[in-house]
Structure formats: C-alpha cells, structure tokens
Amino acid sequence: MEGEISNFIMVWTLVVISLTYCHTICQNVPSGTKRLLAISPVIGLFFILPLSLTTISLGGLTSFFIAWLCNFKLILFAYGKGPLSSSQSFSLAYFVPIACLPIKIHNPIESSKNGEHPCPEINKRGLKSPMNYVIKCLVIVAFLPAYERKDRVHPVMINLMYCVHVYVGLEVSLAVVGAMVRALIGVRLEPQFEEPYLSTSLQDFWGRRWNLMVTNILRPTVYLPVRSISSRVIGRMWAPLPASFACFLVSGLMHELIFYYIGRKEPRWVVTSFFLVHGLGVAVEIAAKKLFAGKFHLPRAVSIPMAVSFILATALWLFLPALLWCDAEDKARGEDMAVIDFVNKTWTVLRFSSTMIVSR
C-alpha cells in the first residue's frame, strides 16, 4: 500500500505540472487544431498515468478523473469550449481543479445559456448536507455482517447490496472531493448525484440524477456534435435518438477502459453491452415522448418502481459481473482492511502520545 501511495503522489504531481503547461502555453496558442496538437501529449500522458496505480480507491478514481473527464475537458478546451474556457478558469488556481476533478461550479445562468437543465433541487441546495452522506454510509455498515456470512445469504441479495455499495461509495467519494475543493477555492459546487433511487425514467436517471459530471461532459463532446450531424440526415425531430445512443456507446467504452485500469484483464465488452441496452431504452423513451406528445404520463408511484427495477435488473445482469471480473470484491476488501489497520495504528499512536503528555 505504501508503494501505491507513492505512485499516487507521483501521478498527481505530473497531472498538476501537465495542466500548468496547458494553462500557460494555451494562453498564447489560438483555439483550434494548433491548440489540440499542443496539448495532445498531455492527453496521451493522462491515458498512461493510471497504469501506475492498481487499487480501486486510488487507481479507479484517478483513471475516471484524468483519463476520462480531464481528457474530454481538454479536447473541448482545445476548441475554446467547455468549463476550461469559461471566465472562471482563467486563474491557474481554478483551472487545475476544474480540469482534473469531477466538479461543476454552481452557475445557473451559464447552464441555461449552454442548454443544460439540471434538477431544480440541485440549483437550490448545492452540495448536500453531511447527514445525507452519514445515513448512506450507515446503510453500508449495516451490510457488513451479511458480507461476512455470504454463504447464508441469497446471492441476489448480496449482489443488490454490492450495487448499493457501489452507488454510495462513488457518491461519497465524489462528495469528499467536492467538499475539499470548495474549502480550498471557496466556490459553490453542484452535487454529482441527486437521489437516483427516485428516478421516474431512464432519462431522469442518466440525465438528472446519476453522476452528473459525466452527463455534463458528454453533452458538448458527443451529444451536440452527433445531434448536429444527424439533424441533416434524419431531421431535427429524431436527431436526439442517435445522439443519445452515441453518448451511451462512448460511456460504455470509457467504462471498459476504467475497468481495465482496475483489473488489468482483457475486456469482455459486457459493461459496454449494459450501456448499449440503456441507450436503446433511452431512445425508446425519447421516441415515445415525441409520438405521444405529452398526452400520456405514468404516476410516480408506478414510474419510479418500473425505472428502478429495470436499472437494477440490468445492473445485476451486465454491470456488476463486469466489475467483479476485475477482482473488485477482493481488492475492495483488502483496501478496507488497510484503511482499518491504518486507523487503528493512528489511534494507538495518538493515545500513546496523549498518555506521555499527561504523565509529564
């Protein structure tokens, strides 16, 4: 674990240096192909750096942050678009965290100009209260006895717990990152999750409730260009269908890459299948809404169970097996034990130090 931490520090030192280069050199290079060529070595480096890490907690998150989100932001930045081209990113102190971390500065006016429509609760509340995350963490703690006695629990129940564990772990991890950034640069941020278990449809889940930073970055990099091209072929009415499907295809491929970073195993394209299934589902929802033109609405008491059931069923069928194929279960257990051991050792040292101070 000590070697992993050393590699982690090295990786993020190189990330900061590389982004400083992008911020400095691109002030003198006009947006377009020249700027893309100038920062292309950094984009390539960010695909290589995660190979230095092997844990889920450090390697998995780092690959998500720099190989996916940061690289997509840099591609937009090369053409004068995206969050790195906004007035808020002129300062290096803002440019670096906005580039390499999954954060979005709360700015409803700018979001409206870009055609984004975040959930109204997010705009009003900003990051959620700590109690929200504490309750979710306690739910995971309640799962621990079942994990220890897996042979006595039905496999479907264990897998459902794993799905909840993945959701809570990802949301809490991104919230901690957001809280640290907010404390350092003093800006109001938007949460990355908005209670996805209350989703009324697949569009609601992926567009307004789940991992919203990915949604915000896929929209300008994939959705809008594909919609623009498709509108010339099939018309503006149906152009959102291939555009949304393209987003799910790209998301599936990037998840395959992240899972490879975690497990270093040959992709089986199962997780890509998961996103393609959901891409088809979203396309069906879009088509149905256009055909019915708002004439038919399911009550929330019906739509929420339907949407959540479909998401969980497909996650158990395709997403979770792909994650477990990366040895995520064993790695997570080992990392948890390392954290517990570190906490115990730290507590022992602090208790010994306090005893020595009192005795003096």
Short mmCIF file of N, CA and C in Angstrom, two decimals, residues 103-253:
data_model
loop_
_atom_site.label_atom_id
_atom_site.label_comp_id
_atom_site.label_asym_id
_atom_site.label_seq_id
_atom_site.Cartn_x
_atom_site.Cartn_y
_atom_site.Cartn_z
N ILE A 103 -15.93 18.21 -10.72
CA ILE A 103 -16.67 19.27 -10.06
C ILE A 103 -17.27 20.20 -11.10
N LYS A 104 -18.37 20.80 -10.71
CA LYS A 104 -19.00 21.81 -11.55
C LYS A 104 -19.40 22.97 -10.67
N ILE A 105 -18.85 24.15 -10.98
CA ILE A 105 -19.17 25.34 -10.21
C ILE A 105 -20.61 25.74 -10.46
N HIS A 106 -21.31 26.02 -9.39
CA HIS A 106 -22.73 26.37 -9.48
C HIS A 106 -22.89 27.69 -10.22
N ASN A 107 -23.52 27.65 -11.40
CA ASN A 107 -23.73 28.84 -12.21
C ASN A 107 -24.96 28.63 -13.07
N PRO A 108 -26.16 28.87 -12.52
CA PRO A 108 -27.39 28.59 -13.26
C PRO A 108 -27.54 29.40 -14.54
N ILE A 109 -26.99 30.63 -14.56
CA ILE A 109 -27.11 31.47 -15.76
C ILE A 109 -26.34 30.85 -16.91
N GLU A 110 -25.09 30.43 -16.63
CA GLU A 110 -24.27 29.82 -17.66
C GLU A 110 -24.85 28.49 -18.11
N SER A 111 -25.41 27.72 -17.17
CA SER A 111 -26.02 26.44 -17.53
C SER A 111 -27.19 26.64 -18.48
N SER A 112 -27.97 27.69 -18.26
CA SER A 112 -29.11 27.96 -19.13
C SER A 112 -28.65 28.34 -20.53
N LYS A 113 -27.55 29.11 -20.60
CA LYS A 113 -27.03 29.51 -21.91
C LYS A 113 -26.55 28.29 -22.70
N ASN A 114 -25.99 27.30 -21.98
CA ASN A 114 -25.46 26.11 -22.64
C ASN A 114 -26.54 25.08 -22.94
N GLY A 115 -27.77 25.40 -22.56
CA GLY A 115 -28.86 24.47 -22.82
C GLY A 115 -28.95 23.33 -21.84
N GLU A 116 -28.28 23.45 -20.69
CA GLU A 116 -28.33 22.40 -19.68
C GLU A 116 -29.51 22.65 -18.76
N HIS A 117 -30.11 21.57 -18.28
CA HIS A 117 -31.28 21.69 -17.42
C HIS A 117 -31.12 20.80 -16.20
N PRO A 118 -30.27 21.20 -15.26
CA PRO A 118 -30.08 20.39 -14.07
C PRO A 118 -31.33 20.37 -13.21
N CYS A 119 -31.39 19.38 -12.36
CA CYS A 119 -32.52 19.22 -11.46
C CYS A 119 -32.68 20.46 -10.58
N PRO A 120 -33.88 21.03 -10.40
CA PRO A 120 -34.04 22.25 -9.62
C PRO A 120 -33.55 22.12 -8.20
N GLU A 121 -33.67 20.90 -7.60
CA GLU A 121 -33.20 20.75 -6.23
C GLU A 121 -31.71 21.00 -6.12
N ILE A 122 -30.95 20.64 -7.18
CA ILE A 122 -29.51 20.82 -7.16
C ILE A 122 -29.16 22.30 -7.13
N ASN A 123 -29.81 23.09 -7.95
CA ASN A 123 -29.52 24.52 -8.01
C ASN A 123 -29.79 25.20 -6.68
N LYS A 124 -30.82 24.76 -5.99
CA LYS A 124 -31.20 25.41 -4.74
C LYS A 124 -30.29 25.02 -3.58
N ARG A 125 -29.83 23.77 -3.56
CA ARG A 125 -29.17 23.27 -2.38
C ARG A 125 -27.66 23.24 -2.46
N GLY A 126 -27.09 23.19 -3.71
CA GLY A 126 -25.66 22.99 -3.79
C GLY A 126 -25.33 21.61 -3.26
N LEU A 127 -24.14 21.43 -2.69
CA LEU A 127 -23.78 20.14 -2.13
C LEU A 127 -24.72 19.77 -0.99
N LYS A 128 -24.98 18.48 -0.84
CA LYS A 128 -25.94 18.01 0.16
C LYS A 128 -25.38 18.14 1.56
N SER A 129 -26.27 17.99 2.55
CA SER A 129 -25.85 18.09 3.94
C SER A 129 -25.04 16.86 4.32
N PRO A 130 -24.08 16.98 5.27
CA PRO A 130 -23.29 15.82 5.70
C PRO A 130 -24.15 14.67 6.21
N MET A 131 -25.29 14.98 6.84
CA MET A 131 -26.15 13.93 7.37
C MET A 131 -26.65 13.00 6.27
N ASN A 132 -26.88 13.54 5.08
CA ASN A 132 -27.31 12.72 3.96
C ASN A 132 -26.30 11.62 3.69
N TYR A 133 -25.02 11.97 3.71
CA TYR A 133 -23.96 11.00 3.43
C TYR A 133 -23.74 10.07 4.62
N VAL A 134 -23.89 10.58 5.83
CA VAL A 134 -23.72 9.74 7.02
C VAL A 134 -24.75 8.61 7.02
N ILE A 135 -25.99 8.94 6.70
CA ILE A 135 -27.05 7.92 6.69
C ILE A 135 -26.74 6.85 5.65
N LYS A 136 -26.27 7.26 4.48
CA LYS A 136 -25.96 6.28 3.43
C LYS A 136 -24.77 5.41 3.83
N CYS A 137 -23.79 5.99 4.51
CA CYS A 137 -22.65 5.20 4.98
C CYS A 137 -23.07 4.20 6.04
N LEU A 138 -24.02 4.59 6.88
CA LEU A 138 -24.52 3.66 7.90
C LEU A 138 -25.25 2.48 7.26
N VAL A 139 -25.88 2.72 6.13
CA VAL A 139 -26.52 1.62 5.41
C VAL A 139 -25.48 0.60 4.96
N ILE A 140 -24.35 1.10 4.47
CA ILE A 140 -23.27 0.20 4.05
C ILE A 140 -22.71 -0.56 5.24
N VAL A 141 -22.55 0.13 6.38
CA VAL A 141 -22.07 -0.54 7.58
C VAL A 141 -23.01 -1.67 7.98
N ALA A 142 -24.30 -1.45 7.80
CA ALA A 142 -25.29 -2.48 8.13
C ALA A 142 -25.16 -3.70 7.22
N PHE A 143 -24.54 -3.53 6.04
CA PHE A 143 -24.35 -4.66 5.13
C PHE A 143 -23.18 -5.56 5.55
N LEU A 144 -22.27 -5.04 6.36
CA LEU A 144 -21.02 -5.76 6.65
C LEU A 144 -21.25 -7.15 7.25
N PRO A 145 -22.18 -7.31 8.22
CA PRO A 145 -22.41 -8.68 8.73
C PRO A 145 -22.85 -9.66 7.65
N ALA A 146 -23.64 -9.18 6.69
CA ALA A 146 -24.08 -10.05 5.59
C ALA A 146 -22.90 -10.44 4.71
N TYR A 147 -21.97 -9.50 4.49
CA TYR A 147 -20.78 -9.80 3.70
C TYR A 147 -19.96 -10.90 4.36
N GLU A 148 -19.90 -10.89 5.68
CA GLU A 148 -19.11 -11.89 6.40
C GLU A 148 -19.76 -13.27 6.37
N ARG A 149 -21.06 -13.31 6.12
CA ARG A 149 -21.78 -14.60 6.09
C ARG A 149 -22.46 -14.78 4.74
N LYS A 150 -21.71 -14.58 3.68
CA LYS A 150 -22.28 -14.65 2.33
C LYS A 150 -22.88 -16.01 2.02
N ASP A 151 -22.33 -17.05 2.61
CA ASP A 151 -22.84 -18.39 2.32
C ASP A 151 -24.24 -18.61 2.86
N ARG A 152 -24.68 -17.75 3.78
CA ARG A 152 -26.02 -17.87 4.35
C ARG A 152 -27.02 -16.88 3.74
N VAL A 153 -26.56 -16.06 2.85
CA VAL A 153 -27.42 -15.05 2.24
C VAL A 153 -27.59 -15.38 0.75
N HIS A 154 -28.79 -15.16 0.23
CA HIS A 154 -29.06 -15.44 -1.18
C HIS A 154 -28.14 -14.58 -2.06
N PRO A 155 -27.54 -15.16 -3.11
CA PRO A 155 -26.62 -14.40 -3.97
C PRO A 155 -27.23 -13.14 -4.57
N VAL A 156 -28.51 -13.17 -4.89
CA VAL A 156 -29.15 -11.97 -5.45
C VAL A 156 -29.14 -10.83 -4.44
N MET A 157 -29.40 -11.15 -3.16
CA MET A 157 -29.39 -10.13 -2.12
C MET A 157 -27.99 -9.55 -1.94
N ILE A 158 -26.98 -10.42 -1.98
CA ILE A 158 -25.60 -9.94 -1.88
C ILE A 158 -25.27 -9.02 -3.04
N ASN A 159 -25.66 -9.39 -4.24
CA ASN A 159 -25.38 -8.56 -5.41
C ASN A 159 -26.12 -7.23 -5.35
N LEU A 160 -27.35 -7.24 -4.82
CA LEU A 160 -28.07 -5.99 -4.63
C LEU A 160 -27.34 -5.09 -3.65
N MET A 161 -26.81 -5.68 -2.59
CA MET A 161 -26.02 -4.91 -1.63
C MET A 161 -24.77 -4.33 -2.30
N TYR A 162 -24.15 -5.12 -3.17
CA TYR A 162 -22.99 -4.62 -3.90
C TYR A 162 -23.35 -3.41 -4.75
N CYS A 163 -24.51 -3.46 -5.40
CA CYS A 163 -24.95 -2.33 -6.24
C CYS A 163 -25.13 -1.08 -5.39
N VAL A 164 -25.78 -1.23 -4.25
CA VAL A 164 -25.95 -0.09 -3.34
C VAL A 164 -24.59 0.40 -2.85
N HIS A 165 -23.70 -0.54 -2.57
CA HIS A 165 -22.36 -0.20 -2.09
C HIS A 165 -21.60 0.63 -3.13
N VAL A 166 -21.70 0.23 -4.40
CA VAL A 166 -21.04 0.97 -5.47
C VAL A 166 -21.59 2.40 -5.56
N TYR A 167 -22.91 2.51 -5.50
CA TYR A 167 -23.54 3.83 -5.56
C TYR A 167 -23.09 4.73 -4.41
N VAL A 168 -23.20 4.22 -3.19
CA VAL A 168 -22.84 5.03 -2.02
C VAL A 168 -21.36 5.36 -2.02
N GLY A 169 -20.52 4.36 -2.35
CA GLY A 169 -19.08 4.61 -2.38
C GLY A 169 -18.70 5.68 -3.37
N LEU A 170 -19.30 5.64 -4.56
CA LEU A 170 -18.98 6.63 -5.58
C LEU A 170 -19.51 8.01 -5.19
N GLU A 171 -20.74 8.07 -4.69
CA GLU A 171 -21.30 9.37 -4.32
C GLU A 171 -20.52 10.00 -3.18
N VAL A 172 -20.20 9.23 -2.15
CA VAL A 172 -19.47 9.78 -1.01
C VAL A 172 -18.06 10.21 -1.43
N SER A 173 -17.40 9.41 -2.26
CA SER A 173 -16.05 9.76 -2.71
C SER A 173 -16.06 11.08 -3.47
N LEU A 174 -17.01 11.25 -4.39
CA LEU A 174 -17.07 12.49 -5.16
C LEU A 174 -17.48 13.66 -4.28
N ALA A 175 -18.33 13.40 -3.28
CA ALA A 175 -18.73 14.47 -2.36
C ALA A 175 -17.54 14.94 -1.52
N VAL A 176 -16.69 13.99 -1.09
CA VAL A 176 -15.50 14.37 -0.32
C VAL A 176 -14.57 15.22 -1.16
N VAL A 177 -14.37 14.82 -2.42
CA VAL A 177 -13.54 15.61 -3.32
C VAL A 177 -14.13 17.00 -3.49
N GLY A 178 -15.44 17.08 -3.70
CA GLY A 178 -16.10 18.37 -3.86
C GLY A 178 -15.98 19.25 -2.63
N ALA A 179 -16.11 18.65 -1.45
CA ALA A 179 -16.01 19.41 -0.21
C ALA A 179 -14.60 19.99 -0.03
N MET A 180 -13.57 19.19 -0.38
CA MET A 180 -12.20 19.68 -0.27
C MET A 180 -11.94 20.83 -1.23
N VAL A 181 -12.45 20.70 -2.45
CA VAL A 181 -12.26 21.77 -3.43
C VAL A 181 -13.00 23.03 -2.99
N ARG A 182 -14.20 22.86 -2.47
CA ARG A 182 -14.97 24.02 -2.01
C ARG A 182 -14.25 24.73 -0.87
N ALA A 183 -13.61 23.95 0.01
CA ALA A 183 -12.87 24.54 1.12
C ALA A 183 -11.62 25.27 0.63
N LEU A 184 -10.99 24.75 -0.45
CA LEU A 184 -9.74 25.33 -0.93
C LEU A 184 -9.94 26.58 -1.78
N ILE A 185 -10.92 26.54 -2.68
CA ILE A 185 -11.08 27.67 -3.60
C ILE A 185 -12.34 28.48 -3.32
N GLY A 186 -13.15 28.04 -2.37
CA GLY A 186 -14.26 28.85 -1.89
C GLY A 186 -15.36 29.11 -2.90
N VAL A 187 -15.76 28.09 -3.66
CA VAL A 187 -16.85 28.26 -4.61
C VAL A 187 -17.96 27.26 -4.29
N ARG A 188 -19.15 27.59 -4.71
CA ARG A 188 -20.29 26.70 -4.50
C ARG A 188 -20.35 25.70 -5.64
N LEU A 189 -20.44 24.42 -5.29
CA LEU A 189 -20.43 23.34 -6.27
C LEU A 189 -21.78 22.63 -6.32
N GLU A 190 -22.01 21.93 -7.41
CA GLU A 190 -23.21 21.14 -7.55
C GLU A 190 -22.91 19.68 -7.21
N PRO A 191 -23.83 18.97 -6.56
CA PRO A 191 -23.61 17.55 -6.26
C PRO A 191 -23.63 16.73 -7.53
N GLN A 192 -22.97 15.58 -7.48
CA GLN A 192 -22.89 14.72 -8.67
C GLN A 192 -24.00 13.68 -8.72
N PHE A 193 -24.73 13.54 -7.63
CA PHE A 193 -25.86 12.60 -7.60
C PHE A 193 -27.06 13.30 -6.99
N GLU A 194 -28.23 12.97 -7.49
CA GLU A 194 -29.45 13.56 -6.97
C GLU A 194 -30.47 12.47 -6.70
N GLU A 195 -30.19 11.67 -5.68
CA GLU A 195 -31.07 10.58 -5.23
C GLU A 195 -31.58 9.75 -6.42
N PRO A 196 -30.68 8.98 -7.07
CA PRO A 196 -31.08 8.22 -8.27
C PRO A 196 -32.15 7.18 -8.03
N TYR A 197 -32.34 6.74 -6.78
CA TYR A 197 -33.38 5.76 -6.48
C TYR A 197 -34.78 6.35 -6.58
N LEU A 198 -34.88 7.66 -6.88
CA LEU A 198 -36.18 8.30 -7.10
C LEU A 198 -36.44 8.58 -8.58
N SER A 199 -35.66 7.96 -9.44
CA SER A 199 -35.78 8.21 -10.88
C SER A 199 -37.13 7.73 -11.40
N THR A 200 -37.73 8.55 -12.25
CA THR A 200 -39.02 8.19 -12.84
C THR A 200 -38.88 7.60 -14.24
N SER A 201 -37.67 7.65 -14.80
CA SER A 201 -37.43 7.10 -16.14
C SER A 201 -35.93 6.95 -16.32
N LEU A 202 -35.52 6.32 -17.42
CA LEU A 202 -34.10 6.22 -17.72
C LEU A 202 -33.51 7.59 -18.04
N GLN A 203 -34.27 8.43 -18.72
CA GLN A 203 -33.80 9.78 -19.00
C GLN A 203 -33.59 10.56 -17.71
N ASP A 204 -34.51 10.40 -16.79
CA ASP A 204 -34.38 11.08 -15.50
C ASP A 204 -33.16 10.57 -14.74
N PHE A 205 -32.93 9.26 -14.78
CA PHE A 205 -31.80 8.67 -14.07
C PHE A 205 -30.48 9.15 -14.64
N TRP A 206 -30.28 9.00 -15.94
CA TRP A 206 -28.98 9.33 -16.54
C TRP A 206 -28.79 10.82 -16.77
N GLY A 207 -29.86 11.55 -17.01
CA GLY A 207 -29.72 12.96 -17.34
C GLY A 207 -29.76 13.91 -16.17
N ARG A 208 -30.43 13.52 -15.07
CA ARG A 208 -30.62 14.48 -13.97
C ARG A 208 -30.27 13.94 -12.59
N ARG A 209 -29.88 12.66 -12.49
CA ARG A 209 -29.68 12.11 -11.14
C ARG A 209 -28.38 11.33 -10.95
N TRP A 210 -27.83 10.71 -11.98
CA TRP A 210 -26.67 9.83 -11.79
C TRP A 210 -25.40 10.45 -12.38
N ASN A 211 -24.37 10.58 -11.55
CA ASN A 211 -23.04 11.00 -11.99
C ASN A 211 -23.13 12.15 -13.00
N LEU A 212 -23.62 13.27 -12.55
CA LEU A 212 -23.97 14.37 -13.43
C LEU A 212 -22.78 15.00 -14.13
N MET A 213 -21.58 14.84 -13.58
CA MET A 213 -20.41 15.39 -14.25
C MET A 213 -20.20 14.71 -15.59
N VAL A 214 -20.46 13.40 -15.65
CA VAL A 214 -20.34 12.67 -16.92
C VAL A 214 -21.38 13.19 -17.92
N THR A 215 -22.60 13.39 -17.44
CA THR A 215 -23.63 13.94 -18.31
C THR A 215 -23.23 15.30 -18.86
N ASN A 216 -22.68 16.14 -17.99
CA ASN A 216 -22.29 17.49 -18.40
C ASN A 216 -21.13 17.50 -19.40
N ILE A 217 -20.27 16.49 -19.34
CA ILE A 217 -19.14 16.46 -20.25
C ILE A 217 -19.46 15.73 -21.55
N LEU A 218 -20.38 14.74 -21.50
CA LEU A 218 -20.77 14.04 -22.72
C LEU A 218 -21.66 14.89 -23.61
N ARG A 219 -22.39 15.80 -23.02
CA ARG A 219 -23.29 16.64 -23.81
C ARG A 219 -22.55 17.45 -24.87
N PRO A 220 -21.51 18.25 -24.50
CA PRO A 220 -20.83 19.03 -25.53
C PRO A 220 -19.85 18.22 -26.38
N THR A 221 -19.30 17.12 -25.84
CA THR A 221 -18.30 16.37 -26.59
C THR A 221 -18.90 15.34 -27.54
N VAL A 222 -20.06 14.79 -27.20
CA VAL A 222 -20.65 13.72 -28.02
C VAL A 222 -22.06 14.08 -28.48
N TYR A 223 -22.93 14.42 -27.54
CA TYR A 223 -24.35 14.59 -27.87
C TYR A 223 -24.58 15.70 -28.89
N LEU A 224 -24.08 16.88 -28.62
CA LEU A 224 -24.36 18.02 -29.51
C LEU A 224 -23.76 17.84 -30.91
N PRO A 225 -22.50 17.37 -31.05
CA PRO A 225 -21.98 17.15 -32.41
C PRO A 225 -22.76 16.09 -33.18
N VAL A 226 -23.10 14.96 -32.51
CA VAL A 226 -23.83 13.91 -33.21
C VAL A 226 -25.24 14.37 -33.56
N ARG A 227 -25.87 15.12 -32.67
CA ARG A 227 -27.21 15.65 -32.97
C ARG A 227 -27.16 16.59 -34.15
N SER A 228 -26.13 17.43 -34.21
CA SER A 228 -26.00 18.38 -35.32
C SER A 228 -25.85 17.65 -36.65
N ILE A 229 -25.02 16.60 -36.66
CA ILE A 229 -24.83 15.83 -37.90
C ILE A 229 -26.09 15.05 -38.25
N SER A 230 -26.71 14.44 -37.25
CA SER A 230 -27.90 13.62 -37.51
C SER A 230 -29.08 14.45 -38.00
N SER A 231 -29.18 15.69 -37.53
CA SER A 231 -30.30 16.53 -37.95
C SER A 231 -30.29 16.80 -39.45
N ARG A 232 -29.11 16.75 -40.06
CA ARG A 232 -29.03 16.96 -41.51
C ARG A 232 -29.48 15.73 -42.29
N VAL A 233 -29.47 14.58 -41.62
CA VAL A 233 -29.80 13.32 -42.29
C VAL A 233 -31.24 12.90 -42.01
N ILE A 234 -31.64 12.92 -40.72
CA ILE A 234 -32.97 12.42 -40.35
C ILE A 234 -33.88 13.51 -39.81
N GLY A 235 -33.41 14.76 -39.79
CA GLY A 235 -34.25 15.85 -39.32
C GLY A 235 -34.06 16.13 -37.84
N ARG A 236 -34.43 17.33 -37.42
CA ARG A 236 -34.22 17.76 -36.04
C ARG A 236 -35.09 16.99 -35.05
N MET A 237 -36.24 16.51 -35.48
CA MET A 237 -37.14 15.84 -34.56
C MET A 237 -36.54 14.55 -34.01
N TRP A 238 -35.89 13.77 -34.89
CA TRP A 238 -35.39 12.46 -34.49
C TRP A 238 -33.89 12.45 -34.24
N ALA A 239 -33.22 13.57 -34.43
CA ALA A 239 -31.77 13.63 -34.23
C ALA A 239 -31.33 13.28 -32.81
N PRO A 240 -32.13 13.59 -31.76
CA PRO A 240 -31.69 13.21 -30.41
C PRO A 240 -31.52 11.71 -30.18
N LEU A 241 -32.16 10.86 -30.99
CA LEU A 241 -32.06 9.42 -30.78
C LEU A 241 -30.63 8.91 -31.02
N PRO A 242 -30.05 9.12 -32.21
CA PRO A 242 -28.66 8.66 -32.38
C PRO A 242 -27.68 9.43 -31.51
N ALA A 243 -27.99 10.67 -31.18
CA ALA A 243 -27.09 11.46 -30.33
C ALA A 243 -27.01 10.87 -28.92
N SER A 244 -28.17 10.54 -28.36
CA SER A 244 -28.16 9.95 -27.01
C SER A 244 -27.55 8.56 -27.03
N PHE A 245 -27.81 7.80 -28.08
CA PHE A 245 -27.23 6.45 -28.17
C PHE A 245 -25.71 6.53 -28.27
N ALA A 246 -25.20 7.51 -28.99
CA ALA A 246 -23.75 7.70 -29.11
C ALA A 246 -23.13 7.99 -27.75
N CYS A 247 -23.83 8.75 -26.92
CA CYS A 247 -23.33 9.04 -25.57
C CYS A 247 -23.17 7.76 -24.75
N PHE A 248 -24.14 6.87 -24.87
CA PHE A 248 -24.06 5.61 -24.12
C PHE A 248 -22.96 4.72 -24.68
N LEU A 249 -22.75 4.75 -25.97
CA LEU A 249 -21.66 3.97 -26.56
C LEU A 249 -20.31 4.45 -26.05
N VAL A 250 -20.10 5.76 -26.06
CA VAL A 250 -18.84 6.32 -25.56
C VAL A 250 -18.68 6.03 -24.07
N SER A 251 -19.77 6.17 -23.31
CA SER A 251 -19.71 5.89 -21.89
C SER A 251 -19.33 4.43 -21.64
N GLY A 252 -19.89 3.52 -22.41
CA GLY A 252 -19.56 2.11 -22.26
C GLY A 252 -18.08 1.84 -22.54
N LEU A 253 -17.55 2.45 -23.59
CA LEU A 253 -16.14 2.26 -23.94
C LEU A 253 -15.23 2.83 -22.86
#
